[in-house]
Tab-separated table of N, CA and C in Angstrom:
chain	number	residue	atom	x	y	z
U	1	MET	N	2.961	9.102	30.989
U	1	MET	CA	3.007	7.713	30.582
U	1	MET	C	3.503	6.884	31.767
U	2	GLU	N	2.964	5.689	31.884
U	2	GLU	CA	3.313	4.806	32.989
U	2	GLU	C	4.786	4.416	32.947
U	3	ASN	N	5.345	4.206	34.135
U	3	ASN	CA	6.756	3.859	34.257
U	3	ASN	C	7.104	2.567	33.510
U	4	GLU	N	6.222	1.560	33.585
U	4	GLU	CA	6.480	0.297	32.882
U	4	GLU	C	6.594	0.509	31.378
U	5	LYS	N	5.742	1.358	30.838
U	5	LYS	CA	5.781	1.642	29.402
U	5	LYS	C	7.057	2.402	29.047
U	6	LEU	N	7.442	3.350	29.892
U	6	LEU	CA	8.679	4.099	29.638
U	6	LEU	C	9.886	3.160	29.663
U	7	MET	N	9.882	2.224	30.580
U	7	MET	CA	10.980	1.248	30.648
U	7	MET	C	11.000	0.372	29.393
U	8	TYR	N	9.816	-0.018	28.920
U	8	TYR	CA	9.731	-0.826	27.703
U	8	TYR	C	10.296	-0.043	26.517
U	9	ILE	N	9.942	1.214	26.411
U	9	ILE	CA	10.436	2.069	25.320
U	9	ILE	C	11.961	2.112	25.339
U	10	GLU	N	12.544	2.255	26.517
U	10	GLU	CA	14.008	2.289	26.624
U	10	GLU	C	14.620	0.930	26.296
U	11	GLU	N	13.967	-0.157	26.719
U	11	GLU	CA	14.453	-1.505	26.371
U	11	GLU	C	14.478	-1.687	24.857
U	12	CYS	N	13.438	-1.220	24.185
U	12	CYS	CA	13.406	-1.312	22.717
U	12	CYS	C	14.544	-0.513	22.109
U	13	GLY	N	14.839	0.649	22.678
U	13	GLY	CA	15.953	1.455	22.194
U	13	GLY	C	17.268	0.702	22.284
U	14	LEU	N	17.510	0.056	23.413
U	14	LEU	CA	18.741	-0.713	23.590
U	14	LEU	C	18.790	-1.915	22.647
U	15	LEU	N	17.647	-2.584	22.471
U	15	LEU	CA	17.589	-3.729	21.565
U	15	LEU	C	17.904	-3.309	20.133
U	16	PHE	N	17.266	-2.239	19.657
U	16	PHE	CA	17.516	-1.785	18.290
U	16	PHE	C	18.981	-1.388	18.120
U	17	ASP	N	19.552	-0.797	19.153
U	17	ASP	CA	20.967	-0.431	19.119
U	17	ASP	C	21.817	-1.675	18.890
U	18	LYS	N	21.502	-2.781	19.577
U	18	LYS	CA	22.225	-4.043	19.394
U	18	LYS	C	22.035	-4.592	17.985
U	19	LEU	N	20.865	-4.320	17.393
U	19	LEU	CA	20.551	-4.842	16.061
U	19	LEU	C	21.135	-3.988	14.940
U	20	GLY	N	21.844	-2.910	15.304
U	20	GLY	CA	22.477	-2.074	14.290
U	20	GLY	C	21.617	-0.915	13.810
U	21	LEU	N	20.452	-0.742	14.418
U	21	LEU	CA	19.615	0.417	14.115
U	21	LEU	C	19.896	1.471	15.177
U	22	THR	N	19.256	2.599	15.081
U	22	THR	CA	19.503	3.623	16.084
U	22	THR	C	18.676	3.363	17.335
U	23	ARG	N	19.194	3.838	18.445
U	23	ARG	CA	18.465	3.712	19.703
U	23	ARG	C	17.134	4.467	19.610
U	24	MET	N	17.150	5.611	18.936
U	24	MET	CA	15.919	6.396	18.802
U	24	MET	C	14.881	5.631	17.986
U	25	ALA	N	15.313	4.876	16.975
U	25	ALA	CA	14.365	4.070	16.198
U	25	ALA	C	13.700	3.042	17.107
U	26	GLY	N	14.469	2.439	17.975
U	26	GLY	CA	13.908	1.486	18.925
U	26	GLY	C	12.942	2.143	19.891
U	27	ARG	N	13.305	3.320	20.344
U	27	ARG	CA	12.423	4.034	21.270
U	27	ARG	C	11.114	4.410	20.574
U	28	ALA	N	11.202	4.887	19.337
U	28	ALA	CA	9.989	5.258	18.596
U	28	ALA	C	9.132	4.023	18.335
U	29	PHE	N	9.762	2.921	17.968
U	29	PHE	CA	9.024	1.680	17.757
U	29	PHE	C	8.345	1.253	19.058
U	30	GLY	N	9.080	1.280	20.138
U	30	GLY	CA	8.512	0.933	21.442
U	30	GLY	C	7.329	1.807	21.793
U	31	TYR	N	7.442	3.090	21.494
U	31	TYR	CA	6.325	4.004	21.756
U	31	TYR	C	5.100	3.619	20.927
U	32	LEU	N	5.310	3.333	19.641
U	32	LEU	CA	4.181	2.938	18.790
U	32	LEU	C	3.512	1.671	19.315
U	33	VAL	N	4.300	0.774	19.872
U	33	VAL	CA	3.758	-0.478	20.405
U	33	VAL	C	2.859	-0.216	21.612
U	34	VAL	N	3.306	0.623	22.546
U	34	VAL	CA	2.597	0.764	23.825
U	34	VAL	C	1.662	1.970	23.925
U	35	CYS	N	1.577	2.783	22.882
U	35	CYS	CA	0.780	4.012	22.998
U	35	CYS	C	-0.727	3.756	22.975
U	36	ASP	N	-1.169	2.578	22.595
U	36	ASP	CA	-2.582	2.192	22.607
U	36	ASP	C	-3.471	3.039	21.708
U	37	GLU	N	-2.887	3.672	20.715
U	37	GLU	CA	-3.666	4.380	19.702
U	37	GLU	C	-3.355	3.728	18.364
U	38	ASP	N	-4.321	3.754	17.456
U	38	ASP	CA	-4.104	3.144	16.140
U	38	ASP	C	-2.983	3.850	15.391
U	39	HIS	N	-2.913	5.145	15.517
U	39	HIS	CA	-1.881	5.938	14.855
U	39	HIS	C	-1.623	7.196	15.685
U	40	VAL	N	-0.404	7.707	15.577
U	40	VAL	CA	-0.020	8.906	16.318
U	40	VAL	C	0.691	9.871	15.380
U	41	SER	N	0.612	11.125	15.697
U	41	SER	CA	1.232	12.141	14.852
U	41	SER	C	2.733	12.235	15.122
U	42	PHE	N	3.414	12.830	14.197
U	42	PHE	CA	4.841	13.121	14.318
U	42	PHE	C	5.095	13.862	15.625
U	43	ASP	N	4.266	14.889	15.898
U	43	ASP	CA	4.463	15.693	17.109
U	43	ASP	C	4.213	14.893	18.380
U	44	GLN	N	3.255	13.984	18.361
U	44	GLN	CA	3.021	13.143	19.537
U	44	GLN	C	4.250	12.279	19.836
U	45	ILE	N	4.851	11.752	18.788
U	45	ILE	CA	6.049	10.928	18.960
U	45	ILE	C	7.182	11.784	19.500
U	46	ARG	N	7.366	12.953	18.887
U	46	ARG	CA	8.449	13.858	19.292
U	46	ARG	C	8.299	14.257	20.754
U	47	GLU	N	7.084	14.615	21.146
U	47	GLU	CA	6.840	15.031	22.523
U	47	GLU	C	7.014	13.875	23.504
U	48	ALA	N	6.517	12.707	23.151
U	48	ALA	CA	6.614	11.550	24.052
U	48	ALA	C	8.063	11.147	24.282
U	49	LEU	N	8.877	11.264	23.244
U	49	LEU	CA	10.272	10.844	23.342
U	49	LEU	C	11.210	11.993	23.677
U	50	LYS	N	10.651	13.197	23.777
U	50	LYS	CA	11.450	14.392	24.086
U	50	LYS	C	12.663	14.497	23.159
U	51	ALA	N	12.375	14.471	21.871
U	51	ALA	CA	13.429	14.476	20.864
U	51	ALA	C	13.209	15.615	19.872
U	52	SER	N	14.241	15.939	19.144
U	52	SER	CA	14.165	17.021	18.159
U	52	SER	C	13.387	16.575	16.925
U	53	LYS	N	12.919	17.545	16.152
U	53	LYS	CA	12.216	17.244	14.903
U	53	LYS	C	13.115	16.465	13.952
U	54	GLY	N	14.378	16.874	13.846
U	54	GLY	CA	15.309	16.202	12.951
U	54	GLY	C	15.533	14.748	13.338
U	55	SER	N	15.648	14.510	14.630
U	55	SER	CA	15.855	13.146	15.111
U	55	SER	C	14.648	12.267	14.803
U	56	ILE	N	13.463	12.770	15.070
U	56	ILE	CA	12.249	11.986	14.819
U	56	ILE	C	12.020	11.811	13.322
U	57	SER	N	12.327	12.820	12.545
U	57	SER	CA	12.153	12.724	11.092
U	57	SER	C	12.995	11.578	10.527
U	58	GLY	N	14.277	11.538	10.859
U	58	GLY	CA	15.150	10.469	10.383
U	58	GLY	C	14.749	9.113	10.936
U	59	THR	N	14.326	9.121	12.183
U	59	THR	CA	13.916	7.876	12.839
U	59	THR	C	12.697	7.276	12.177
U	60	MET	N	11.692	8.090	11.930
U	60	MET	CA	10.475	7.556	11.338
U	60	MET	C	10.722	7.112	9.902
U	61	LYS	N	11.589	7.814	9.206
U	61	LYS	CA	11.958	7.393	7.851
U	61	LYS	C	12.601	6.011	7.905
U	62	GLN	N	13.492	5.793	8.879
U	62	GLN	CA	14.155	4.501	9.039
U	62	GLN	C	13.149	3.394	9.355
U	63	LEU	N	12.210	3.666	10.249
U	63	LEU	CA	11.212	2.657	10.608
U	63	LEU	C	10.301	2.323	9.432
U	64	VAL	N	9.957	3.322	8.648
U	64	VAL	CA	9.112	3.082	7.471
U	64	VAL	C	9.899	2.280	6.434
U	65	GLN	N	11.149	2.639	6.201
U	65	GLN	CA	11.967	1.928	5.213
U	65	GLN	C	12.195	0.465	5.589
U	66	THR	N	12.307	0.186	6.881
U	66	THR	CA	12.515	-1.197	7.311
U	66	THR	C	11.213	-1.985	7.336
U	67	GLY	N	10.086	-1.294	7.159
U	67	GLY	CA	8.792	-1.963	7.159
U	67	GLY	C	8.206	-2.180	8.535
U	68	MET	N	8.829	-1.620	9.558
U	68	MET	CA	8.343	-1.815	10.921
U	68	MET	C	7.232	-0.838	11.289
U	69	ALA	N	7.170	0.278	10.598
U	69	ALA	CA	6.120	1.272	10.815
U	69	ALA	C	5.643	1.735	9.454
U	70	GLU	N	4.492	2.360	9.453
U	70	GLU	CA	3.999	2.914	8.196
U	70	GLU	C	3.405	4.289	8.440
U	71	ALA	N	3.540	5.136	7.428
U	71	ALA	CA	2.963	6.469	7.480
U	71	ALA	C	1.502	6.373	7.059
U	72	VAL	N	0.671	7.158	7.725
U	72	VAL	CA	-0.764	7.157	7.457
U	72	VAL	C	-1.200	8.601	7.268
U	73	SER	N	-2.033	8.829	6.266
U	73	SER	CA	-2.618	10.164	6.116
U	73	SER	C	-4.129	10.040	6.273
U	74	LEU	N	-4.701	11.070	6.831
U	74	LEU	CA	-6.139	11.082	7.065
U	74	LEU	C	-6.789	12.105	6.144
U	75	PRO	N	-7.967	11.804	5.606
U	75	PRO	CA	-8.641	12.744	4.709
U	75	PRO	C	-8.831	14.118	5.375
U	76	GLY	N	-8.446	15.164	4.669
U	76	GLY	CA	-8.625	16.522	5.157
U	76	GLY	C	-7.622	16.958	6.208
U	77	ASP	N	-6.634	16.132	6.509
U	77	ASP	CA	-5.632	16.445	7.525
U	77	ASP	C	-4.261	16.409	6.855
U	78	ARG	N	-3.495	17.479	6.995
U	78	ARG	CA	-2.195	17.555	6.327
U	78	ARG	C	-1.077	16.885	7.123
U	79	LYS	N	-1.361	16.501	8.357
U	79	LYS	CA	-0.341	15.864	9.192
U	79	LYS	C	-0.075	14.437	8.719
U	80	THR	N	1.121	13.974	9.025
U	80	THR	CA	1.458	12.572	8.797
U	80	THR	C	1.383	11.852	10.135
U	81	TYR	N	0.739	10.716	10.120
U	81	TYR	CA	0.609	9.885	11.309
U	81	TYR	C	1.383	8.594	11.070
U	82	TYR	N	1.710	7.931	12.160
U	82	TYR	CA	2.473	6.689	12.059
U	82	TYR	C	1.826	5.618	12.928
U	83	ARG	N	2.046	4.374	12.512
U	83	ARG	CA	1.565	3.237	13.286
U	83	ARG	C	2.472	2.042	12.990
U	84	ILE	N	2.332	1.019	13.820
U	84	ILE	CA	3.043	-0.228	13.565
U	84	ILE	C	2.547	-0.750	12.219
U	85	SER	N	3.463	-1.271	11.441
U	85	SER	CA	3.150	-1.725	10.092
U	85	SER	C	2.065	-2.793	10.082
U	86	ARG	N	1.223	-2.712	9.087
U	86	ARG	CA	0.202	-3.737	8.857
U	86	ARG	C	0.648	-4.725	7.783
U	87	VAL	N	1.871	-4.548	7.293
U	87	VAL	CA	2.407	-5.441	6.278
U	87	VAL	C	2.623	-6.817	6.907
U	88	LYS	N	2.233	-7.848	6.190
U	88	LYS	CA	2.416	-9.204	6.698
U	88	LYS	C	3.908	-9.477	6.898
U	89	ILE	N	4.203	-10.192	7.974
U	89	ILE	CA	5.602	-10.471	8.312
U	89	ILE	C	6.311	-11.200	7.179
U	90	GLY	N	5.626	-12.089	6.507
U	90	GLY	CA	6.239	-12.798	5.382
U	90	GLY	C	6.664	-11.851	4.275
U	91	ASP	N	5.839	-10.831	4.013
U	91	ASP	CA	6.189	-9.850	2.982
U	91	ASP	C	7.387	-8.999	3.412
U	92	MET	N	7.469	-8.689	4.720
U	92	MET	CA	8.622	-7.943	5.227
U	92	MET	C	9.906	-8.745	5.028
U	93	ILE	N	9.836	-10.034	5.332
U	93	ILE	CA	11.018	-10.883	5.204
U	93	ILE	C	11.370	-11.090	3.726
U	94	ARG	N	10.357	-11.198	2.875
U	94	ARG	CA	10.639	-11.329	1.427
U	94	ARG	C	11.402	-10.100	0.915
U	95	LYS	N	11.055	-8.938	1.435
U	95	LYS	CA	11.787	-7.718	1.047
U	95	LYS	C	13.244	-7.838	1.484
U	96	ARG	N	13.460	-8.356	2.680
U	96	ARG	CA	14.826	-8.571	3.174
U	96	ARG	C	15.563	-9.594	2.306
U	97	ILE	N	14.858	-10.639	1.890
U	97	ILE	CA	15.471	-11.645	1.026
U	97	ILE	C	15.965	-10.973	-0.255
U	98	GLY	N	15.151	-10.077	-0.798
U	98	GLY	CA	15.570	-9.333	-1.988
U	98	GLY	C	16.859	-8.566	-1.733
U	99	GLN	N	16.983	-8.014	-0.520
U	99	GLN	CA	18.208	-7.296	-0.174
U	99	GLN	C	19.386	-8.255	-0.014
U	100	PHE	N	19.122	-9.462	0.518
U	100	PHE	CA	20.177	-10.478	0.605
U	100	PHE	C	20.694	-10.811	-0.791
U	101	ILE	N	19.768	-10.969	-1.729
U	101	ILE	CA	20.154	-11.332	-3.099
U	101	ILE	C	20.950	-10.189	-3.740
U	102	GLU	N	20.537	-8.953	-3.500
U	102	GLU	CA	21.293	-7.806	-4.023
U	102	GLU	C	22.714	-7.799	-3.464
U	103	LEU	N	22.832	-8.078	-2.162
U	103	LEU	CA	24.155	-8.125	-1.548
U	103	LEU	C	24.980	-9.261	-2.151
U	104	ALA	N	24.368	-10.424	-2.302
U	104	ALA	CA	25.073	-11.563	-2.894
U	104	ALA	C	25.552	-11.223	-4.305
U	105	ASP	N	24.690	-10.583	-5.083
U	105	ASP	CA	25.071	-10.179	-6.444
U	105	ASP	C	26.267	-9.223	-6.415
U	106	ALA	N	26.237	-8.269	-5.487
U	106	ALA	CA	27.330	-7.298	-5.381
U	106	ALA	C	28.631	-7.983	-4.963
U	107	LEU	N	28.542	-8.939	-4.040
U	107	LEU	CA	29.741	-9.664	-3.614
U	107	LEU	C	30.316	-10.479	-4.764
U	108	GLU	N	29.448	-11.136	-5.522
U	108	GLU	CA	29.922	-11.916	-6.680
U	108	GLU	C	30.547	-11.019	-7.733
U	109	LYS	N	29.914	-9.891	-7.987
U	109	LYS	CA	30.458	-8.963	-8.982
U	109	LYS	C	31.839	-8.473	-8.550
U	110	GLY	N	31.969	-8.151	-7.265
U	110	GLY	CA	33.276	-7.726	-6.753
U	110	GLY	C	34.318	-8.815	-6.918
U	111	ASN	N	33.923	-10.037	-6.635
U	111	ASN	CA	34.857	-11.157	-6.778
U	111	ASN	C	35.258	-11.349	-8.241
U	112	ASP	N	34.284	-11.210	-9.147
U	112	ASP	CA	34.581	-11.344	-10.577
U	112	ASP	C	35.557	-10.268	-11.057
U	113	LEU	N	35.511	-9.103	-10.430
U	113	LEU	CA	36.391	-7.998	-10.831
U	113	LEU	C	37.805	-8.131	-10.271
U	114	LYS	N	37.967	-8.965	-9.260
U	114	LYS	CA	39.311	-9.190	-8.707
U	114	LYS	C	40.173	-9.918	-9.734
U	115	GLU	N	41.448	-9.606	-9.724
U	115	GLU	CA	42.356	-10.226	-10.692
U	115	GLU	C	43.068	-11.447	-10.138
U	116	GLN	N	42.942	-11.700	-8.848
U	116	GLN	CA	43.595	-12.878	-8.272
U	116	GLN	C	42.683	-13.540	-7.251
U	117	ASP	N	42.829	-14.850	-7.146
U	117	ASP	CA	42.116	-15.590	-6.106
U	117	ASP	C	42.945	-15.545	-4.842
U	118	ASP	N	42.303	-15.172	-3.732
U	118	ASP	CA	43.003	-15.102	-2.458
U	118	ASP	C	41.990	-15.326	-1.331
U	119	ASP	N	42.386	-15.051	-0.112
U	119	ASP	CA	41.483	-15.230	1.028
U	119	ASP	C	40.221	-14.381	0.887
U	120	THR	N	40.372	-13.183	0.343
U	120	THR	CA	39.213	-12.318	0.134
U	120	THR	C	38.259	-12.950	-0.865
U	121	SER	N	38.799	-13.526	-1.931
U	121	SER	CA	37.960	-14.202	-2.933
U	121	SER	C	37.183	-15.349	-2.302
U	122	ASP	N	37.867	-16.117	-1.459
U	122	ASP	CA	37.194	-17.227	-0.780
U	122	ASP	C	36.051	-16.716	0.094
U	123	TRP	N	36.317	-15.629	0.815
U	123	TRP	CA	35.283	-15.057	1.682
U	123	TRP	C	34.115	-14.538	0.850
U	124	LEU	N	34.395	-13.848	-0.237
U	124	LEU	CA	33.339	-13.313	-1.101
U	124	LEU	C	32.469	-14.437	-1.666
U	125	LYS	N	33.099	-15.519	-2.096
U	125	LYS	CA	32.352	-16.657	-2.630
U	125	LYS	C	31.471	-17.271	-1.541
U	126	GLU	N	32.042	-17.474	-0.351
U	126	GLU	CA	31.269	-18.053	0.745
U	126	GLU	C	30.113	-17.138	1.150
U	127	ALA	N	30.398	-15.850	1.294
U	127	ALA	CA	29.367	-14.899	1.736
U	127	ALA	C	28.250	-14.774	0.708
U	128	SER	N	28.599	-14.703	-0.569
U	128	SER	CA	27.546	-14.584	-1.585
U	128	SER	C	26.703	-15.853	-1.644
U	129	THR	N	27.351	-16.998	-1.586
U	129	THR	CA	26.616	-18.259	-1.612
U	129	THR	C	25.693	-18.368	-0.407
U	130	PHE	N	26.191	-17.979	0.762
U	130	PHE	CA	25.365	-18.029	1.965
U	130	PHE	C	24.121	-17.162	1.801
U	131	HIS	N	24.267	-15.967	1.270
U	131	HIS	CA	23.114	-15.075	1.108
U	131	HIS	C	22.107	-15.630	0.100
U	132	TYR	N	22.586	-16.227	-0.981
U	132	TYR	CA	21.662	-16.877	-1.912
U	132	TYR	C	20.941	-18.037	-1.214
U	133	TRP	N	21.710	-18.848	-0.510
U	133	TRP	CA	21.168	-20.026	0.165
U	133	TRP	C	20.159	-19.632	1.239
U	134	ILE	N	20.490	-18.653	2.068
U	134	ILE	CA	19.576	-18.258	3.146
U	134	ILE	C	18.295	-17.676	2.563
U	135	GLY	N	18.404	-16.989	1.433
U	135	GLY	CA	17.204	-16.491	0.759
U	135	GLY	C	16.283	-17.627	0.355
U	136	ASP	N	16.862	-18.689	-0.214
U	136	ASP	CA	16.060	-19.862	-0.595
U	136	ASP	C	15.427	-20.509	0.633
U	137	GLN	N	16.206	-20.662	1.698
U	137	GLN	CA	15.700	-21.285	2.917
U	137	GLN	C	14.562	-20.472	3.522
U	138	LEU	N	14.760	-19.167	3.609
U	138	LEU	CA	13.734	-18.304	4.205
U	138	LEU	C	12.447	-18.313	3.391
U	139	ASP	N	12.565	-18.383	2.086
U	139	ASP	CA	11.364	-18.424	1.256
U	139	ASP	C	10.525	-19.651	1.598
U	140	GLY	N	11.175	-20.798	1.779
U	140	GLY	CA	10.459	-22.013	2.168
U	140	GLY	C	9.830	-21.885	3.554
U	141	ILE	N	10.549	-21.274	4.465
U	141	ILE	CA	10.034	-21.087	5.826
U	141	ILE	C	8.823	-20.158	5.811
U	142	ILE	N	8.879	-19.103	5.017
U	142	ILE	CA	7.748	-18.167	4.926
U	142	ILE	C	6.514	-18.884	4.383
U	143	LYS	N	6.696	-19.707	3.367
U	143	LYS	CA	5.558	-20.454	2.810
U	143	LYS	C	4.950	-21.368	3.870
U	144	GLN	N	5.794	-22.037	4.642
U	144	GLN	CA	5.300	-22.897	5.717
U	144	GLN	C	4.559	-22.055	6.758
U	145	TRP	N	5.122	-20.906	7.124
U	145	TRP	CA	4.487	-19.994	8.084
U	145	TRP	C	3.092	-19.597	7.599
U	146	GLU	N	3.006	-19.194	6.343
U	146	GLU	CA	1.727	-18.731	5.817
U	146	GLU	C	0.683	-19.843	5.795
U	147	ASN	N	1.118	-21.070	5.570
U	147	ASN	CA	0.191	-22.206	5.556
U	147	ASN	C	-0.218	-22.669	6.949
U	148	GLU	N	0.660	-22.481	7.941
U	148	GLU	CA	0.423	-23.029	9.276
U	148	GLU	C	0.416	-21.969	10.373
U	149	LYS	N	0.247	-20.704	10.000
U	149	LYS	CA	0.419	-19.586	10.931
U	149	LYS	C	-0.382	-19.733	12.229
U	150	GLN	N	-1.673	-19.969	12.131
U	150	GLN	CA	-2.503	-20.031	13.335
U	150	GLN	C	-2.066	-21.159	14.264
U	151	GLN	N	-1.733	-22.292	13.693
U	151	GLN	CA	-1.271	-23.433	14.492
U	151	GLN	C	0.050	-23.115	15.187
U	152	ILE	N	0.979	-22.492	14.461
U	152	ILE	CA	2.285	-22.142	15.024
U	152	ILE	C	2.128	-21.115	16.137
U	153	ILE	N	1.295	-20.092	15.921
U	153	ILE	CA	1.068	-19.064	16.941
U	153	ILE	C	0.513	-19.706	18.207
U	154	HIS	N	-0.497	-20.541	18.045
U	154	HIS	CA	-1.110	-21.210	19.195
U	154	HIS	C	-0.072	-22.054	19.937
U	155	GLN	N	0.699	-22.806	19.194
U	155	GLN	CA	1.700	-23.699	19.767
U	155	GLN	C	2.745	-22.918	20.577
U	156	TYR	N	3.263	-21.829	20.019
U	156	TYR	CA	4.302	-21.060	20.702
U	156	TYR	C	3.755	-20.328	21.921
U	157	HIS	N	2.545	-19.802	21.835
U	157	HIS	CA	1.980	-19.095	22.990
U	157	HIS	C	1.636	-20.064	24.108
U	158	GLU	N	1.179	-21.239	23.749
U	158	GLU	CA	0.893	-22.265	24.753
U	158	GLU	C	2.189	-22.668	25.464
U	159	LYS	N	3.249	-22.829	24.694
U	159	LYS	CA	4.557	-23.203	25.244
U	159	LYS	C	5.072	-22.106	26.190
U	160	ARG	N	4.931	-20.846	25.795
U	160	ARG	CA	5.389	-19.728	26.633
U	160	ARG	C	4.599	-19.641	27.929
U	161	GLU	N	3.303	-19.868	27.854
U	161	GLU	CA	2.473	-19.843	29.056
U	161	GLU	C	2.907	-20.906	30.040
U	162	LYS	N	3.228	-22.102	29.545
U	162	LYS	CA	3.692	-23.186	30.415
U	162	LYS	C	5.016	-22.828	31.071
U	163	GLN	N	5.897	-22.155	30.339
U	163	GLN	CA	7.196	-21.759	30.871
U	163	GLN	C	7.046	-20.701	31.960
U	164	HIS	N	6.049	-19.832	31.840
U	164	HIS	CA	5.872	-18.749	32.809
U	164	HIS	C	5.081	-19.192	34.049
U	165	ASN	N	4.469	-20.349	33.998
U	165	ASN	CA	3.690	-20.830	35.162
U	165	ASN	C	4.458	-21.800	35.987
């Protein structure tokens, strides 16, 4: 594999590490991005990243659960293949919004179970409200994205090209 691609894979690993995911998840994601194949096998990923079966197994499970990758099966082939997710970005974020709401519900329930109001209660109320609020905000943003996607993509890429020239 080309040196530039290997460097990109490592950059993705460091980025995912900063985002609270595993470095290996970032490396696997980076590999899926630059491998130039529609889908790759578990063994191809393992060999490319020089990692153990256990490490790749957990990593691919994490990427599939986050919606960043998806497992693919081919007729007559018992192997599992993986590729970058084809799920629309809005649907991925809606899934996250659902998780925000679950967290907000759990924070509120915890606060309701407390017997006294204190600094923790204030934090729980603020955090739960924020998660409900951000869910509402993101839903509106996703709707706008879906209605104006092509225009927004064109606008941002044009802006980036001007910055790089």
